[in-house]
CSV table of C-alpha atoms in Angstrom, one decimal:
chain,number,residue,atom,x,y,z
A,25,MET,CA,-63.0,55.8,-87.1
A,26,GLU,CA,-63.2,58.2,-84.3
A,27,ALA,CA,-65.8,60.2,-86.1
A,28,HIS,CA,-67.8,57.0,-86.6
A,29,LEU,CA,-67.6,56.2,-82.9
A,30,LEU,CA,-68.6,59.7,-81.9
A,31,GLY,CA,-71.6,59.7,-84.2
A,32,GLY,CA,-72.8,56.4,-82.7
A,33,ARG,CA,-72.5,57.7,-79.2
A,34,MET,CA,-74.4,60.8,-80.0
A,35,ARG,CA,-77.2,58.8,-81.5
A,36,LEU,CA,-77.3,56.7,-78.4
A,37,LEU,CA,-77.4,59.7,-76.1
A,38,HIS,CA,-80.2,61.1,-78.2
A,39,THR,CA,-82.1,57.9,-77.8
A,40,LEU,CA,-81.5,57.8,-74.0
A,41,LEU,CA,-82.5,61.4,-73.5
A,42,SER,CA,-85.8,61.0,-75.4
A,43,PRO,CA,-88.5,61.4,-72.7
A,44,SER,CA,-91.2,59.7,-74.6
A,45,ILE,CA,-89.2,56.5,-75.3
A,46,SER,CA,-87.8,56.3,-71.7
A,47,ARG,CA,-91.3,56.7,-70.2
A,48,SER,CA,-93.0,54.2,-72.5
A,49,VAL,CA,-90.4,51.5,-72.9
A,50,MET,CA,-87.6,51.5,-70.3
A,51,SER,CA,-87.3,51.8,-66.6
A,52,SER,CA,-84.6,53.8,-65.0
A,53,ALA,CA,-82.6,50.6,-64.4
A,54,GLN,CA,-82.7,49.7,-68.1
A,55,LEU,CA,-81.4,53.2,-69.0
A,56,LEU,CA,-78.5,52.8,-66.6
A,57,ARG,CA,-77.6,49.4,-68.1
A,58,ARG,CA,-77.7,50.8,-71.7
A,59,SER,CA,-75.6,53.7,-70.7
A,60,ALA,CA,-73.1,51.5,-69.1
A,61,ARG,CA,-72.7,49.3,-72.2
A,62,ALA,CA,-72.4,52.3,-74.4
A,63,LEU,CA,-69.6,53.7,-72.2
A,64,GLY,CA,-67.9,50.3,-72.0
A,65,GLN,CA,-68.6,49.9,-68.3
A,66,VAL,CA,-70.1,46.9,-66.5
A,67,VAL,CA,-72.8,47.7,-63.9
A,68,SER,CA,-74.1,44.8,-61.8
A,69,THR,CA,-77.8,44.6,-61.4
A,70,SER,CA,-80.1,43.0,-58.8
A,71,MET,CA,-83.0,42.6,-61.2
A,72,PRO,CA,-84.2,39.0,-61.2
A,73,LYS,CA,-83.6,36.9,-64.3
A,74,ARG,CA,-87.3,36.2,-64.6
A,75,LYS,CA,-88.0,39.9,-65.1
A,76,ARG,CA,-85.3,40.4,-67.6
A,77,GLU,CA,-86.8,37.5,-69.7
A,78,GLN,CA,-90.1,39.3,-69.6
A,79,ASN,CA,-88.4,42.4,-71.0
A,80,PRO,CA,-86.6,41.4,-74.2
A,81,ASP,CA,-85.4,45.0,-74.8
A,82,VAL,CA,-83.1,44.7,-71.8
A,83,ALA,CA,-79.8,43.4,-72.9
A,84,THR,CA,-78.0,40.9,-70.7
A,85,PRO,CA,-75.0,42.4,-68.9
A,86,PRO,CA,-71.6,40.8,-69.4
A,87,ALA,CA,-71.6,39.4,-65.9
A,88,GLU,CA,-74.6,37.2,-66.7
A,89,GLN,CA,-73.0,35.9,-69.9
A,90,ALA,CA,-70.5,34.0,-67.8
A,91,PRO,CA,-70.2,30.2,-68.0
A,92,GLU,CA,-73.1,28.2,-66.5
A,93,GLU,CA,-71.1,27.0,-63.5
A,94,GLU,CA,-70.3,30.6,-62.5
A,95,GLU,CA,-74.0,31.4,-62.8
A,96,GLU,CA,-74.8,28.7,-60.2
A,97,GLU,CA,-72.6,30.6,-57.7
A,98,ALA,CA,-74.9,33.7,-57.9
A,99,PRO,CA,-77.4,34.0,-55.1
A,100,VAL,CA,-80.8,32.5,-55.9
A,101,ARG,CA,-83.8,34.4,-54.9
A,102,LYS,CA,-86.1,32.3,-52.7
A,103,LYS,CA,-89.8,32.0,-53.3
A,104,ARG,CA,-92.1,34.2,-51.5
A,105,LYS,CA,-93.3,32.5,-48.3
A,106,GLY,CA,-96.5,32.8,-46.4
A,107,LYS,CA,-97.1,34.7,-43.2
A,108,ALA,CA,-96.0,31.7,-41.0
A,109,THR,CA,-92.6,31.6,-42.7
A,110,ILE,CA,-92.1,35.3,-42.3
A,111,GLN,CA,-93.0,35.0,-38.6
A,112,ALA,CA,-90.6,32.1,-38.2
A,113,VAL,CA,-87.8,34.3,-39.7
A,114,LYS,CA,-88.7,37.1,-37.3
A,115,ASP,CA,-88.6,34.6,-34.4
A,116,MET,CA,-85.1,33.5,-35.5
A,117,ASP,CA,-83.9,37.0,-35.4
A,118,SER,CA,-85.3,37.5,-31.9
A,119,PRO,CA,-83.1,36.7,-28.9
A,120,ILE,CA,-83.2,33.0,-27.7
A,121,PRO,CA,-85.1,32.9,-24.3
A,122,LYS,CA,-83.2,31.4,-21.4
A,123,ALA,CA,-84.2,27.9,-20.4
A,124,LYS,CA,-86.3,27.9,-17.3
A,125,VAL,CA,-84.5,26.4,-14.3
A,126,PRO,CA,-87.0,24.3,-12.3
A,127,ARG,CA,-87.4,25.6,-8.8
A,128,LYS,CA,-86.8,23.2,-6.0
A,129,ARG,CA,-90.1,22.5,-4.3
A,130,LEU,CA,-90.0,23.6,-0.7
A,131,PRO,CA,-90.8,20.9,1.9
A,132,LYS,CA,-94.5,20.8,2.8
A,133,PRO,CA,-95.0,22.3,6.3
A,134,GLU,CA,-96.3,20.0,8.9
A,135,PRO,CA,-100.1,20.1,9.0
A,136,VAL,CA,-101.9,21.7,11.9
A,137,TYR,CA,-104.3,19.2,13.2
A,138,VAL,CA,-107.7,20.2,14.6
A,139,ILE,CA,-108.8,17.9,17.4
A,140,PRO,CA,-112.6,18.1,17.7
A,141,ASP,CA,-114.4,17.5,21.0
A,142,VAL,CA,-115.6,14.0,21.7
A,143,GLU,CA,-118.1,12.5,24.1
A,144,ARG,CA,-116.0,11.1,27.0
A,145,ARG,CA,-116.6,7.5,28.1
A,146,THR,CA,-114.9,5.1,30.6
A,147,THR,CA,-113.6,1.6,30.2
A,148,THR,CA,-111.5,-1.0,32.1
A,149,PHE,CA,-109.8,-2.1,28.8
A,150,LYS,CA,-106.0,-2.2,29.1
A,151,GLY,CA,-105.0,-3.9,25.8
A,152,ARG,CA,-103.7,-2.5,22.5
A,153,LEU,CA,-105.7,-0.9,19.8
A,154,GLY,CA,-104.5,-1.4,16.2
A,155,TYR,CA,-105.2,-0.4,12.6
A,156,ALA,CA,-104.9,-2.2,9.2
A,157,CYS,CA,-102.1,-1.7,6.7
A,158,ILE,CA,-102.4,2.0,5.8
A,159,ASN,CA,-101.5,5.2,7.7
A,160,THR,CA,-103.5,8.0,6.2
A,161,ILE,CA,-101.1,10.7,7.4
A,162,LEU,CA,-98.0,9.1,5.9
A,163,ARG,CA,-99.8,7.8,2.8
A,164,SER,CA,-101.0,11.3,1.8
A,165,LYS,CA,-97.7,13.1,2.1
A,166,LYS,CA,-96.9,15.5,-0.8
A,167,PRO,CA,-95.2,15.4,-3.2
A,168,LYS,CA,-96.3,11.8,-3.8
A,169,GLU,CA,-92.7,10.6,-4.0
A,170,GLU,CA,-92.5,11.2,-0.2
A,171,ALA,CA,-95.6,9.1,0.5
A,172,ILE,CA,-95.0,6.2,2.9
A,173,PHE,CA,-96.9,2.9,2.5
A,174,CYS,CA,-96.3,-0.8,2.2
A,175,SER,CA,-98.5,-2.0,-0.6
A,176,ARG,CA,-96.6,-1.1,-3.8
A,177,THR,CA,-97.6,-3.6,-6.5
A,178,CYS,CA,-97.8,-3.9,-10.3
A,179,ARG,CA,-99.4,-6.0,-13.0
A,180,ILE,CA,-98.2,-9.1,-14.7
A,181,ASP,CA,-97.5,-7.2,-17.9
A,182,THR,CA,-95.1,-5.0,-15.9
A,183,ILE,CA,-93.3,-8.1,-14.7
A,184,LYS,CA,-93.0,-9.4,-18.3
A,185,LYS,CA,-91.6,-6.1,-19.4
A,186,ASN,CA,-89.3,-5.2,-16.5
A,187,GLY,CA,-88.4,-8.6,-15.1
A,188,ILE,CA,-88.8,-10.2,-11.6
A,189,ASP,CA,-86.1,-7.9,-10.1
A,190,PHE,CA,-88.4,-5.0,-10.6
A,191,VAL,CA,-91.1,-6.7,-8.4
A,192,LYS,CA,-88.5,-7.6,-5.8
A,193,ASP,CA,-87.4,-4.0,-5.6
A,194,LEU,CA,-91.0,-3.0,-4.9
A,195,GLY,CA,-91.0,-5.5,-2.0
A,196,ARG,CA,-87.8,-4.1,-0.6
A,197,LYS,CA,-89.2,-0.5,-0.7
A,198,ASN,CA,-92.4,-1.8,1.1
A,199,VAL,CA,-90.3,-3.3,3.9
A,200,GLU,CA,-88.3,-0.1,4.2
A,201,ASP,CA,-91.5,1.9,4.6
A,202,LEU,CA,-92.8,-0.7,7.1
A,203,ALA,CA,-90.0,0.4,9.4
A,204,LYS,CA,-91.1,4.0,9.1
A,205,LEU,CA,-94.7,3.1,9.9
A,206,ILE,CA,-93.5,1.3,13.1
A,207,GLU,CA,-91.5,4.4,14.1
A,208,TRP,CA,-94.6,6.6,13.6
A,209,ASN,CA,-96.8,4.2,15.6
A,210,GLU,CA,-94.3,4.3,18.4
A,211,GLU,CA,-94.3,8.1,18.5
A,212,ASN,CA,-98.1,8.0,18.7
A,213,ASN,CA,-98.6,5.2,21.2
A,214,ILE,CA,-100.0,2.7,18.7
A,215,LYS,CA,-98.4,-0.7,19.3
A,216,PHE,CA,-100.5,-3.0,17.1
A,217,MET,CA,-100.8,-3.0,13.3
A,218,ARG,CA,-101.8,-5.3,10.4
A,219,VAL,CA,-99.1,-5.7,7.7
A,220,SER,CA,-100.3,-5.5,4.1
A,221,SER,CA,-100.5,-8.8,2.3
A,222,ASP,CA,-99.0,-6.9,-0.7
A,223,LEU,CA,-95.7,-6.4,1.1
A,224,PHE,CA,-94.1,-8.7,-1.6
A,225,PRO,CA,-96.2,-8.5,-4.7
A,226,PHE,CA,-96.8,-11.8,-6.5
A,227,ALA,CA,-94.6,-13.7,-4.1
A,228,SER,CA,-97.0,-16.7,-4.1
A,229,HIS,CA,-97.8,-16.6,-7.8
A,230,HIS,CA,-97.5,-20.0,-9.6
A,231,THR,CA,-95.5,-18.5,-12.4
A,232,TYR,CA,-93.8,-15.4,-11.1
A,233,GLY,CA,-93.5,-16.3,-7.4
A,234,TYR,CA,-90.2,-16.0,-5.6
A,235,THR,CA,-88.7,-16.6,-2.2
A,236,LEU,CA,-88.1,-13.8,0.3
A,237,ASP,CA,-84.6,-14.8,1.1
A,238,TYR,CA,-83.2,-11.9,-0.9
A,239,CYS,CA,-84.8,-9.5,1.7
A,240,SER,CA,-84.1,-11.6,4.8
A,241,ASP,CA,-81.6,-9.1,6.4
A,242,LEU,CA,-83.9,-6.1,5.9
A,243,LEU,CA,-86.9,-8.1,7.3
A,244,ALA,CA,-84.9,-9.2,10.3
A,245,SER,CA,-84.0,-5.6,11.1
A,246,VAL,CA,-87.6,-4.4,10.8
A,247,GLY,CA,-88.8,-7.3,13.0
A,248,ALA,CA,-86.2,-6.4,15.6
A,249,LEU,CA,-87.5,-2.8,15.6
A,250,ALA,CA,-91.0,-4.0,16.3
A,251,LYS,CA,-89.8,-6.3,19.1
A,252,LYS,CA,-87.7,-3.4,20.6
A,253,TYR,CA,-90.9,-1.3,20.9
A,254,GLY,CA,-93.1,-4.2,21.9
A,255,HIS,CA,-95.3,-3.9,18.8
A,256,ARG,CA,-97.6,-6.7,17.6
A,257,LEU,CA,-97.7,-7.3,13.8
A,258,THR,CA,-100.3,-9.6,12.2
A,259,THR,CA,-101.5,-10.3,8.6
A,260,HIS,CA,-104.9,-11.0,7.0
A,261,PRO,CA,-104.6,-12.9,3.6
A,262,GLY,CA,-107.3,-11.9,1.2
A,263,GLN,CA,-110.7,-13.2,0.2
A,264,TYR,CA,-109.3,-15.4,-2.6
A,265,CYS,CA,-107.7,-17.8,0.0
A,266,GLN,CA,-110.2,-20.6,-0.1
A,267,LEU,CA,-109.0,-23.6,1.9
A,268,GLY,CA,-112.3,-25.4,1.3
A,269,SER,CA,-112.6,-24.9,-2.4
A,270,PRO,CA,-113.7,-28.1,-4.3
A,271,ARG,CA,-111.2,-27.1,-7.1
A,272,PRO,CA,-107.7,-28.5,-6.3
A,273,ASN,CA,-105.9,-25.7,-8.1
A,274,VAL,CA,-107.6,-23.0,-6.1
A,275,THR,CA,-106.8,-24.8,-2.8
A,276,GLU,CA,-103.2,-25.2,-4.0
A,277,SER,CA,-102.9,-21.5,-4.7
A,278,SER,CA,-104.4,-20.7,-1.3
A,279,ILE,CA,-101.9,-22.8,0.4
A,280,LYS,CA,-99.0,-21.0,-1.4
A,281,GLU,CA,-100.4,-17.7,-0.3
A,282,LEU,CA,-100.5,-18.8,3.4
A,283,GLU,CA,-96.9,-20.2,3.1
A,284,TYR,CA,-95.8,-16.9,1.7
A,285,HIS,CA,-97.3,-15.1,4.7
A,286,ALA,CA,-95.7,-17.5,7.1
A,287,GLN,CA,-92.3,-17.1,5.5
A,288,MET,CA,-92.6,-13.3,5.7
A,289,MET,CA,-93.5,-13.5,9.4
A,290,ASP,CA,-90.7,-16.0,10.2
A,291,LEU,CA,-88.1,-13.7,8.5
A,292,LEU,CA,-89.4,-10.8,10.5
A,293,GLY,CA,-88.6,-12.9,13.6
A,294,LEU,CA,-92.1,-12.5,15.0
A,295,ASP,CA,-93.1,-14.6,18.0
A,296,GLN,CA,-96.3,-16.7,18.3
A,297,ASP,CA,-98.4,-13.5,18.5
A,298,GLY,CA,-97.7,-12.8,14.9
A,299,VAL,CA,-100.7,-14.6,13.5
A,300,MET,CA,-102.4,-14.6,10.0
A,301,ILE,CA,-106.2,-14.4,10.1
A,302,LEU,CA,-108.3,-16.2,7.5
A,303,HIS,CA,-112.0,-16.4,6.8
A,304,GLY,CA,-113.8,-19.7,6.1
A,305,GLY,CA,-114.5,-18.5,2.5
A,306,GLY,CA,-117.3,-19.7,0.3
A,307,THR,CA,-119.8,-22.5,1.0
A,308,TYR,CA,-120.0,-23.8,-2.6
A,309,GLU,CA,-123.7,-24.8,-1.9
A,310,ASP,CA,-122.5,-27.4,0.6
A,311,LYS,CA,-121.5,-25.8,3.9
A,312,GLU,CA,-120.9,-29.1,5.8
A,313,GLY,CA,-118.8,-30.5,3.0
A,314,THR,CA,-116.8,-27.3,2.7
A,315,LEU,CA,-116.1,-27.3,6.5
A,316,LYS,CA,-114.7,-30.8,6.2
A,317,ARG,CA,-112.4,-29.7,3.3
A,318,ILE,CA,-111.2,-26.7,5.3
A,319,LYS,CA,-110.4,-29.0,8.3
A,320,HIS,CA,-108.6,-31.5,6.0
A,321,THR,CA,-106.5,-28.9,4.3
A,322,ILE,CA,-105.4,-27.4,7.6
A,323,GLU,CA,-104.6,-30.8,9.1
A,324,ASN,CA,-102.8,-32.3,6.1
A,325,SER,CA,-101.6,-29.6,3.6
A,326,LEU,CA,-100.1,-26.7,5.6
A,327,SER,CA,-96.5,-26.6,6.8
A,328,PRO,CA,-95.9,-26.5,10.5
A,329,SER,CA,-94.9,-22.8,10.3
A,330,ALA,CA,-98.1,-21.9,8.4
A,331,ARG,CA,-100.3,-23.9,10.7
A,332,ALA,CA,-98.7,-22.5,13.8
A,333,ARG,CA,-99.6,-18.9,12.7
A,334,LEU,CA,-103.1,-19.6,11.3
A,335,VAL,CA,-106.2,-18.4,13.0
A,336,LEU,CA,-109.8,-18.3,11.7
A,337,GLU,CA,-112.3,-15.5,11.8
A,338,ASN,CA,-116.1,-15.5,11.6
A,339,ASP,CA,-117.5,-13.6,8.7
A,340,GLU,CA,-120.8,-11.7,7.9
A,341,LEU,CA,-122.1,-14.0,5.1
A,342,CYS,CA,-121.1,-17.6,5.2
A,343,TYR,CA,-119.6,-18.8,8.5
A,344,ASN,CA,-120.4,-17.4,11.9
A,345,ALA,CA,-118.4,-18.1,15.0
A,346,GLU,CA,-120.6,-21.1,15.9
A,347,ASP,CA,-119.8,-22.7,12.5
A,348,LEU,CA,-116.0,-22.4,13.0
A,349,LEU,CA,-115.6,-23.2,16.7
A,350,PRO,CA,-115.7,-27.0,16.3
A,351,ILE,CA,-112.8,-26.9,13.8
A,352,CYS,CA,-110.9,-24.5,16.0
A,353,GLU,CA,-111.3,-26.6,19.1
A,354,ASP,CA,-110.5,-29.9,17.4
A,355,LEU,CA,-107.3,-28.6,15.7
A,356,ASP,CA,-106.3,-26.0,18.4
A,357,VAL,CA,-106.6,-23.2,15.8
A,358,PRO,CA,-107.6,-19.9,17.6
A,359,LEU,CA,-110.7,-18.1,16.6
A,360,VAL,CA,-110.7,-14.3,16.2
A,361,PHE,CA,-114.1,-13.0,17.1
A,362,ASP,CA,-115.4,-10.1,14.9
A,363,TYR,CA,-118.1,-8.1,16.7
A,364,HIS,CA,-119.4,-6.5,13.5
A,365,HIS,CA,-119.7,-9.8,11.6
A,366,ASP,CA,-121.4,-11.4,14.5
A,367,ALA,CA,-124.0,-8.7,14.5
A,368,LEU,CA,-124.7,-9.3,10.8
A,369,ASN,CA,-124.4,-13.1,10.9
A,370,PRO,CA,-125.1,-14.0,14.5
A,371,SER,CA,-124.6,-17.4,16.3
A,372,SER,CA,-127.0,-19.0,18.7
A,373,ILE,CA,-124.3,-18.7,21.3
A,374,PRO,CA,-124.0,-15.3,23.0
A,375,PRO,CA,-120.8,-13.4,22.3
A,376,LYS,CA,-119.5,-13.7,25.9
A,377,THR,CA,-119.5,-17.5,25.6
A,378,ILE,CA,-117.9,-17.5,22.2
A,379,ILE,CA,-115.1,-15.2,23.5
A,380,GLU,CA,-114.5,-17.5,26.5
A,381,ARG,CA,-114.2,-20.6,24.3
A,382,ALA,CA,-112.0,-18.8,21.8
A,383,ASN,CA,-109.7,-17.4,24.5
A,384,ALA,CA,-109.3,-20.8,25.9
A,385,ILE,CA,-107.7,-21.9,22.6
A,386,PHE,CA,-105.5,-18.8,22.6
A,387,ALA,CA,-104.3,-19.6,26.1
A,388,LYS,CA,-103.6,-23.2,25.2
A,389,ARG,CA,-101.4,-22.1,22.4
A,390,GLY,CA,-99.7,-19.3,24.4
A,391,ILE,CA,-101.0,-16.6,22.0
A,392,LYS,CA,-102.3,-13.3,23.2
A,393,PRO,CA,-106.1,-13.1,22.2
A,394,LYS,CA,-107.2,-10.6,19.6
A,395,GLN,CA,-110.5,-9.5,18.2
A,396,HIS,CA,-111.9,-7.2,15.5
A,397,LEU,CA,-114.1,-4.2,15.9
A,398,SER,CA,-115.9,-2.2,13.2
A,399,GLU,CA,-119.3,-0.4,12.9
A,400,PRO,CA,-121.7,0.0,9.9
A,401,ARG,CA,-121.9,3.4,8.2
A,402,PRO,CA,-124.6,5.8,9.6
A,403,GLY,CA,-127.8,5.4,7.6
A,404,ALA,CA,-127.1,1.8,6.4
A,405,VAL,CA,-130.2,-0.4,6.4
A,406,THR,CA,-129.9,-3.6,4.4
A,407,LEU,CA,-127.3,-6.3,5.0
A,408,MET,CA,-125.2,-5.3,2.1
A,409,GLU,CA,-125.2,-1.7,3.2
A,410,ARG,CA,-124.3,-2.6,6.8
A,411,ARG,CA,-121.3,-4.7,5.7
A,412,ALA,CA,-119.4,-1.6,4.7
A,413,HIS,CA,-117.2,-0.2,7.5
A,414,ALA,CA,-117.8,3.2,9.0
A,415,ASP,CA,-115.0,5.8,9.1
A,416,ARG,CA,-114.6,5.4,12.8
A,417,CYS,CA,-115.9,3.5,15.8
A,418,GLN,CA,-117.6,5.4,18.5
A,419,THR,CA,-117.8,2.8,21.3
A,420,LEU,CA,-115.9,-0.2,22.6
A,421,PRO,CA,-117.8,-3.5,23.0
A,422,ILE,CA,-119.5,-4.3,26.3
A,423,ASP,CA,-118.1,-7.8,26.4
A,424,LEU,CA,-114.6,-6.7,25.6
A,425,PRO,CA,-112.0,-8.5,27.8
A,426,ASP,CA,-109.6,-6.2,29.7
A,427,ASP,CA,-106.4,-7.7,28.5
A,428,MET,CA,-106.4,-8.5,24.8
A,429,ASP,CA,-105.6,-6.8,21.5
A,430,LEU,CA,-108.4,-5.1,19.4
A,431,MET,CA,-108.0,-4.4,15.7
A,432,ILE,CA,-110.1,-1.4,14.6
A,433,GLU,CA,-111.3,-2.0,11.1
A,434,ALA,CA,-112.3,1.5,10.0
A,435,LYS,CA,-111.7,3.7,7.0
A,436,ASP,CA,-109.8,6.3,8.9
A,437,LYS,CA,-107.2,3.8,9.9
A,438,GLU,CA,-104.9,5.3,12.6
A,439,GLN,CA,-107.2,8.2,13.1
A,440,ALA,CA,-109.9,5.8,14.2
A,441,VAL,CA,-107.5,4.5,16.8
A,442,LEU,CA,-106.6,8.0,18.0
A,443,HIS,CA,-110.3,8.8,18.1
A,444,LEU,CA,-111.0,6.0,20.6
A,445,TYR,CA,-107.9,7.0,22.6
A,446,ARG,CA,-109.5,10.4,23.1
A,447,ILE,CA,-113.0,9.1,23.9
A,448,TYR,CA,-111.8,6.6,26.5
A,449,ASN,CA,-108.6,8.5,27.6
A,450,LEU,CA,-106.5,5.5,26.7
A,451,GLN,CA,-103.4,7.3,25.5
A,452,PRO,CA,-102.3,10.9,24.8
A,453,VAL,CA,-103.0,12.0,21.3
A,454,LYS,CA,-100.4,14.1,19.4
A,455,HIS,CA,-101.9,14.0,15.9
A,456,ALA,CA,-105.5,13.8,15.0
A,457,LYS,CA,-107.4,14.9,11.9
A,458,GLN,CA,-111.0,15.5,11.2
A,459,GLU,CA,-112.6,12.4,9.6
A,460,THR,CA,-110.8,11.9,6.3
A,461,LYS,CA,-113.5,10.0,4.4
A,462,GLU,CA,-116.8,11.1,5.7
A,463,THR,CA,-119.6,9.0,4.2
A,464,LYS,CA,-122.6,10.9,5.7
A,465,GLY,CA,-124.8,7.8,5.4
A,466,ARG,CA,-123.7,7.0,1.8
A,467,LYS,CA,-124.6,3.5,0.8
A,468,SER,CA,-122.7,1.2,-1.4
A,469,THR,CA,-125.2,-1.2,-3.0
A,470,ALA,CA,-124.9,-1.9,-6.7
A,471,SER,CA,-128.4,-0.5,-7.3
A,472,LYS,CA,-127.6,2.8,-5.7
A,473,ARG,CA,-124.4,3.1,-7.5
A,474,LYS,CA,-126.3,2.8,-10.8
A,475,ASN,CA,-128.5,5.6,-9.8
A,476,LYS,CA,-127.3,8.9,-11.3
A,477,LYS,CA,-128.2,10.7,-8.1
A,478,ALA,CA,-126.0,8.3,-6.0
A,479,GLU,CA,-122.6,9.5,-4.9
A,480,VAL,CA,-119.4,7.9,-6.2
A,481,VAL,CA,-118.1,5.2,-3.9
A,482,ASP,CA,-114.3,5.4,-3.2
A,483,GLU,CA,-112.2,2.5,-4.4
A,484,ASP,CA,-111.0,1.5,-0.9
A,485,GLU,CA,-114.6,1.5,0.5
A,486,LEU,CA,-115.2,-2.0,-1.0
A,487,SER,CA,-115.4,-4.6,1.7
A,488,GLN,CA,-112.4,-6.9,1.9
A,489,GLU,CA,-114.5,-9.9,2.9
A,490,GLY,CA,-116.9,-12.2,1.1
A,491,GLY,CA,-117.5,-13.8,-2.2
A,492,GLY,CA,-115.9,-16.8,-3.9
A,493,GLU,CA,-116.3,-15.0,-7.2
A,494,GLY,CA,-112.7,-14.2,-7.4
A,495,GLU,CA,-111.5,-17.8,-7.5
A,496,ASP,CA,-110.7,-17.6,-11.2
A,497,ALA,CA,-108.6,-14.5,-10.7
A,498,PHE,CA,-106.8,-16.2,-7.8
A,499,GLU,CA,-106.2,-19.3,-9.9
A,500,GLU,CA,-104.5,-17.2,-12.6
A,501,GLY,CA,-102.4,-15.4,-9.9
A,502,LEU,CA,-104.1,-12.0,-10.2
A,503,MET,CA,-103.7,-11.1,-6.6
A,504,GLU,CA,-103.6,-7.3,-7.1
A,505,GLU,CA,-106.0,-5.2,-5.2
């Protein structure tokens, strides 16, 4: 028996040691496995099963003849991956980078204002100069979250999505910023300002409108601040207010808009000087008939509060001062005289006479007179070009009364007021910038805008006056700017 085993082992060794067979048939790994079986030893191998199947001469080691469930526990070689997978594995092995901690932005330093030289002039004017709605310094603060302004608004889709409380919160923020504007004005000797009609977005909307009672305490505190400093606040409802419209629904929406403004001013606690200015609107191809409807609406449809604050203003297209004076004198509704509009749409009556008649109504009502001043852009020629306001005004009117309030309607807002302060030495100037929106004679007609060579017109350079074309939008409550 032992001799038989010894003979078998010798034959196996002879086979293993045969160079020609080992080189042609077996690899070194196969030789090791055969030797191990011959000696009764079990040597594990890492050769994949697929390669062993391709080499039938290689016997399966005992470890791989185990039951099927044990074979499942053996590691499975993964398929070869592409370069992207190899790179991903390398990335996993690399250390995880630390998350970047956002650096807190440092507060923006106060700008250094360059005050250019101006041509000095003299005047006997002793009244207040004011600006409309936006303070360019506060509005342009960076980051944008720190900007201060009073015209936050939204779209109707936003109201549907977020609810009416979202809109009310915008109004509350606008009122909070109104207090900051008043403080800035006081520090810079400006005591007259027009409050944005968008202070409470959609407050007069026929579907999404709301009362301002929720903000009454905050409005009262802001009004008290203005009264403390002796500031005058006024408003100017937009061009879609059409008291003479032949369409009852448009007239009704216009009345709601005026009532909203009146409630806002009442809650601010403003006295009789807090007026709301309105244009005559469109003529609807029947100026006389429209004037009669305007008079009837004022006389019969406005609440006592709204009528007490309403004043009319001549415009540059439809109704000059001479057209409106009869209504104003019959109903004791003051007339705000606009110098720029009168130059574009003049009356047969000289400005001095118009101002005397208008001021008589102001005096009768116990309201301090106010007027509007603006200038056309340099280089403007046609009527439509001359309608657009210049960045600043360079002179005060010759017929300007000494003791009244003058609203400066210019693109540079508070900077236009400070500019006149310096020209006429009316008040000391702390902050003054170079012109913020220089037009350099740029014109805003539609034909020029279509021309590829024409410069782009800024959004806020569109005139706020004119056109009854927005009636449909007003009717639907789309009062956004």
